């Protein structure tokens, strides 16, 4: 989300609590803003954009016909829109890669496509990450979070808010409340960390190693 009157760019990796932060920012700083995910709003970086991926022309051998959701674009995609993010105060929401992956797994219906979470991690996860790595920009919910936090030239976002401490982090940065935060209920699935075996934990650590390094989460 871009809020020009605050010189702010908020970056939102999927399943990190970013939607609640965006609503809090809009409620306080864009009082007349109406959220509509079906329309492309490049001014505020929100909504469904059918053209952005085609404009990238990074790896034409990869077919990807789905639209890009502007609220989930990373630093690379922002630059493709000719927005100089270095001129803004930037902030990204982040989350422990282990629990984030579980949330992405259920949100994207992988529990219906694979026999188990372990089956998905062993046989499906890498290709979902690979499409973003090959295109050098975040394509889907499984894209690494570091793509939102640093670029190849050594730039790092100004601030980070953690899903695990979302309300306090947002309050500290902008003195606003995330009053409509959607709690992570896991819908009766229990503690997400209990879904891991030693094998799947190691695979996820290796595939998201840069996230663990950059964001300081422990293996």
Tab-separated table of C-alpha atoms in Angstrom:
chain	number	residue	atom	x	y	z
A	1	UNK	CA	0.000	0.000	0.000
A	2	UNK	CA	1.204	3.483	-0.833
A	3	UNK	CA	0.131	6.492	1.230
A	4	UNK	CA	1.580	9.580	-0.390
A	5	UNK	CA	0.549	12.055	2.287
A	6	UNK	CA	2.671	10.074	4.756
A	7	UNK	CA	5.430	9.276	2.242
A	8	UNK	CA	4.827	5.635	3.168
A	9	UNK	CA	5.138	2.355	1.289
A	10	UNK	CA	3.844	-0.690	3.136
A	11	UNK	CA	4.886	-4.088	1.753
A	12	UNK	CA	2.730	-7.096	2.492
A	13	UNK	CA	3.972	-10.667	2.032
A	14	UNK	CA	0.938	-12.940	2.124
A	15	UNK	CA	-0.259	-14.326	5.479
A	16	UNK	CA	1.753	-11.936	7.648
A	17	UNK	CA	-1.088	-9.845	9.096
A	18	UNK	CA	-0.661	-7.212	6.405
A	19	UNK	CA	-4.353	-6.874	5.545
A	20	UNK	CA	-5.146	-5.728	9.060
A	21	UNK	CA	-2.264	-3.240	8.941
A	22	UNK	CA	-3.487	-1.881	5.596
A	23	UNK	CA	-6.976	-1.376	6.971
A	24	UNK	CA	-5.592	0.429	10.002
A	25	UNK	CA	-3.423	2.664	7.821
A	26	UNK	CA	-6.314	3.473	5.488
A	27	UNK	CA	-8.673	4.148	8.388
A	28	UNK	CA	-6.264	6.679	9.876
A	29	UNK	CA	-4.524	8.210	6.842
A	30	UNK	CA	-6.860	7.576	3.875
A	31	UNK	CA	-10.215	8.151	5.475
A	32	UNK	CA	-12.254	7.989	2.256
A	33	UNK	CA	-10.458	4.988	0.770
A	34	UNK	CA	-12.625	2.062	-0.291
A	35	UNK	CA	-10.963	-1.344	-0.561
A	36	UNK	CA	-11.764	-3.184	-3.779
A	37	UNK	CA	-9.479	-6.129	-4.525
A	38	UNK	CA	-11.134	-6.687	-7.931
A	39	UNK	CA	-9.778	-3.438	-9.435
A	40	UNK	CA	-6.226	-2.296	-10.080
A	41	UNK	CA	-5.303	0.789	-8.064
A	42	UNK	CA	-1.672	1.599	-8.826
A	43	UNK	CA	-1.941	4.902	-6.980
A	44	UNK	CA	-2.409	3.138	-3.643
A	45	UNK	CA	-0.990	-0.245	-4.714
A	46	UNK	CA	-4.063	-2.298	-4.071
A	47	UNK	CA	-6.269	-4.640	-6.074
A	48	UNK	CA	-5.974	-7.065	-8.963
A	49	UNK	CA	-3.630	-6.038	-11.795
A	50	UNK	CA	-3.768	-8.120	-14.981
A	51	UNK	CA	-0.933	-6.355	-16.800
A	52	UNK	CA	1.931	-6.109	-14.327
A	53	UNK	CA	3.293	-9.620	-14.808
A	54	UNK	CA	3.368	-9.237	-18.593
A	55	UNK	CA	5.279	-5.988	-18.239
A	56	UNK	CA	8.082	-7.714	-16.371
A	57	UNK	CA	9.257	-9.869	-19.306
A	58	UNK	CA	11.776	-11.618	-17.075
A	59	UNK	CA	11.378	-15.284	-17.965
A	60	UNK	CA	8.974	-15.845	-20.880
A	61	UNK	CA	9.461	-19.616	-20.611
A	62	UNK	CA	7.364	-19.619	-17.437
A	63	UNK	CA	3.647	-19.436	-18.068
A	64	UNK	CA	1.691	-17.597	-15.423
A	65	UNK	CA	-1.701	-16.312	-16.463
A	66	UNK	CA	-3.105	-15.267	-13.089
A	67	UNK	CA	-3.264	-11.573	-12.203
A	68	UNK	CA	-0.978	-9.962	-9.682
A	69	UNK	CA	-2.471	-8.513	-6.503
A	70	UNK	CA	-0.825	-5.167	-5.930
A	71	UNK	CA	-1.062	-5.430	-2.149
A	72	UNK	CA	1.332	-8.391	-2.384
A	73	UNK	CA	3.964	-6.993	-4.773
A	74	UNK	CA	7.586	-6.863	-3.660
A	75	UNK	CA	10.358	-4.308	-4.133
A	76	UNK	CA	11.182	-5.522	-7.643
A	77	UNK	CA	7.596	-5.196	-8.855
A	78	UNK	CA	7.265	-1.766	-7.262
A	79	UNK	CA	10.282	-0.609	-9.264
A	80	UNK	CA	8.673	-2.010	-12.436
A	81	UNK	CA	5.837	0.438	-11.813
A	82	UNK	CA	8.505	3.174	-11.904
A	83	UNK	CA	8.069	3.938	-8.215
A	84	UNK	CA	11.342	4.768	-6.503
A	85	UNK	CA	10.838	3.072	-3.155
A	86	UNK	CA	14.075	4.575	-1.824
A	87	UNK	CA	12.321	7.927	-1.631
A	88	UNK	CA	9.703	6.572	0.768
A	89	UNK	CA	9.633	5.390	4.332
A	90	UNK	CA	9.172	1.670	3.755
A	91	UNK	CA	7.768	-0.976	6.060
A	92	UNK	CA	7.100	-4.694	5.602
A	93	UNK	CA	5.012	-7.096	7.643
A	94	UNK	CA	6.765	-10.412	8.313
A	95	UNK	CA	6.170	-13.700	10.098
A	96	UNK	CA	7.955	-16.805	11.282
A	97	UNK	CA	8.473	-18.829	8.071
A	98	UNK	CA	7.262	-22.027	9.735
A	99	UNK	CA	3.854	-20.736	10.830
A	100	UNK	CA	3.458	-18.573	7.727
A	101	UNK	CA	3.883	-21.617	5.489
A	102	UNK	CA	1.175	-23.517	7.360
A	103	UNK	CA	-1.201	-20.590	6.937
A	104	UNK	CA	-0.398	-20.410	3.205
A	105	UNK	CA	-0.866	-24.180	2.937
A	106	UNK	CA	-4.437	-24.071	4.227
A	107	UNK	CA	-5.371	-20.734	2.625
A	108	UNK	CA	-4.418	-21.990	-0.832
A	109	UNK	CA	-6.214	-25.302	-0.414
A	110	UNK	CA	-3.095	-27.450	-0.533
A	111	UNK	CA	-4.608	-29.625	2.195
A	112	UNK	CA	-7.125	-30.712	-0.458
A	113	UNK	CA	-4.513	-31.255	-3.178
A	114	UNK	CA	-1.921	-33.205	-1.175
A	115	UNK	CA	-2.249	-36.184	1.133
A	116	UNK	CA	-0.718	-34.279	4.041
A	117	UNK	CA	1.323	-31.234	4.987
A	118	UNK	CA	4.443	-33.388	4.839
A	119	UNK	CA	3.519	-34.549	1.330
A	120	UNK	CA	3.218	-30.912	0.227
A	121	UNK	CA	6.498	-29.832	1.803
A	122	UNK	CA	8.395	-32.787	0.333
A	123	UNK	CA	6.802	-32.866	-3.123
A	124	UNK	CA	5.177	-29.504	-3.834
A	125	UNK	CA	6.660	-26.581	-1.953
A	126	UNK	CA	9.870	-26.052	-3.906
A	127	UNK	CA	8.139	-25.510	-7.249
A	128	UNK	CA	5.827	-22.920	-5.684
A	129	UNK	CA	8.859	-21.000	-4.455
A	130	UNK	CA	10.825	-21.544	-7.666
A	131	UNK	CA	8.412	-19.572	-9.848
A	132	UNK	CA	9.201	-16.436	-7.822
A	133	UNK	CA	12.939	-17.104	-7.747
A	134	UNK	CA	13.133	-17.647	-11.509
A	135	UNK	CA	11.217	-14.459	-12.170
A	136	UNK	CA	13.152	-12.580	-9.483
A	137	UNK	CA	9.945	-11.191	-8.040
A	138	UNK	CA	7.166	-12.472	-5.770
A	139	UNK	CA	4.523	-14.324	-7.775
A	140	UNK	CA	2.418	-16.214	-5.236
A	141	UNK	CA	1.719	-16.620	-1.520
A	142	UNK	CA	4.736	-18.886	-1.073
A	143	UNK	CA	7.303	-16.304	-2.259
A	144	UNK	CA	10.127	-15.692	0.247
A	145	UNK	CA	9.695	-12.678	2.488
A	146	UNK	CA	13.184	-11.314	1.835
A	147	UNK	CA	11.965	-10.183	-1.598
A	148	UNK	CA	9.883	-7.592	0.247
A	149	UNK	CA	12.615	-6.512	2.639
A	150	UNK	CA	15.838	-6.134	0.662
A	151	UNK	CA	17.009	-5.749	-2.933
A	152	UNK	CA	20.082	-6.893	-4.841
A	153	UNK	CA	21.779	-3.535	-4.269
A	154	UNK	CA	21.759	-3.888	-0.502
A	155	UNK	CA	18.722	-1.725	0.210
A	156	UNK	CA	16.677	-2.727	3.263
A	157	UNK	CA	13.201	-1.523	4.181
A	158	UNK	CA	13.089	1.161	6.854
A	159	UNK	CA	10.913	-0.774	9.310
A	160	UNK	CA	9.461	-4.205	9.971
A	161	UNK	CA	6.299	-5.186	11.835
A	162	UNK	CA	6.050	-8.780	12.994
A	163	UNK	CA	2.813	-10.742	12.872
A	164	UNK	CA	3.676	-12.147	16.290
A	165	UNK	CA	3.722	-8.629	17.783
A	166	UNK	CA	1.574	-6.797	15.262
A	167	UNK	CA	-0.452	-4.450	17.445
A	168	UNK	CA	2.516	-3.243	19.473
A	169	UNK	CA	4.775	-2.789	16.433
A	170	UNK	CA	2.172	-0.779	14.516
A	171	UNK	CA	1.410	1.342	17.574
A	172	UNK	CA	5.092	2.133	18.013
A	173	UNK	CA	5.564	3.186	14.388
A	174	UNK	CA	2.444	5.227	13.669
A	175	UNK	CA	0.599	5.561	16.991
A	176	UNK	CA	-2.452	3.796	15.576
A	177	UNK	CA	-4.312	0.663	16.629
A	178	UNK	CA	-4.891	-2.473	14.598
A	179	UNK	CA	-8.352	-2.811	16.059
A	180	UNK	CA	-9.700	-5.041	13.270
A	181	UNK	CA	-6.880	-7.553	13.357
A	182	UNK	CA	-8.008	-10.970	12.171
A	183	UNK	CA	-6.737	-13.436	14.750
A	184	UNK	CA	-4.887	-16.540	13.601
A	185	UNK	CA	-7.310	-19.182	14.781
A	186	UNK	CA	-6.019	-22.107	12.660
A	187	UNK	CA	-9.656	-23.330	12.788
A	188	UNK	CA	-9.105	-26.101	15.291
A	189	UNK	CA	-5.840	-27.266	13.749
A	190	UNK	CA	-3.840	-26.631	16.910
A	191	UNK	CA	-0.336	-25.240	17.066
A	192	UNK	CA	1.076	-24.936	13.558
A	193	UNK	CA	4.543	-25.899	14.765
A	194	UNK	CA	3.156	-29.289	15.792
A	195	UNK	CA	2.574	-30.025	12.096
A	196	UNK	CA	6.308	-30.363	11.486
A	197	UNK	CA	8.551	-33.381	11.621
A	198	UNK	CA	12.319	-33.013	11.799
A	199	UNK	CA	12.430	-33.734	8.062
A	200	UNK	CA	9.896	-31.093	6.993
A	201	UNK	CA	11.337	-28.539	9.383
A	202	UNK	CA	14.758	-28.938	7.793
A	203	UNK	CA	13.340	-28.720	4.249
A	204	UNK	CA	11.481	-25.508	5.037
A	205	UNK	CA	14.546	-24.033	6.708
A	206	UNK	CA	16.660	-24.740	3.633
A	207	UNK	CA	14.081	-23.367	1.183
A	208	UNK	CA	13.504	-20.196	3.231
A	209	UNK	CA	17.029	-19.861	4.564
A	210	UNK	CA	17.343	-16.208	3.495
A	211	UNK	CA	14.163	-15.350	5.404
A	212	UNK	CA	15.510	-16.936	8.561
A	213	UNK	CA	18.822	-15.098	8.104
A	214	UNK	CA	17.390	-11.683	7.360
A	215	UNK	CA	14.464	-11.686	9.769
A	216	UNK	CA	16.171	-13.372	12.687
A	217	UNK	CA	13.786	-16.270	13.206
A	218	UNK	CA	15.293	-19.434	14.672
A	219	UNK	CA	15.471	-22.829	13.008
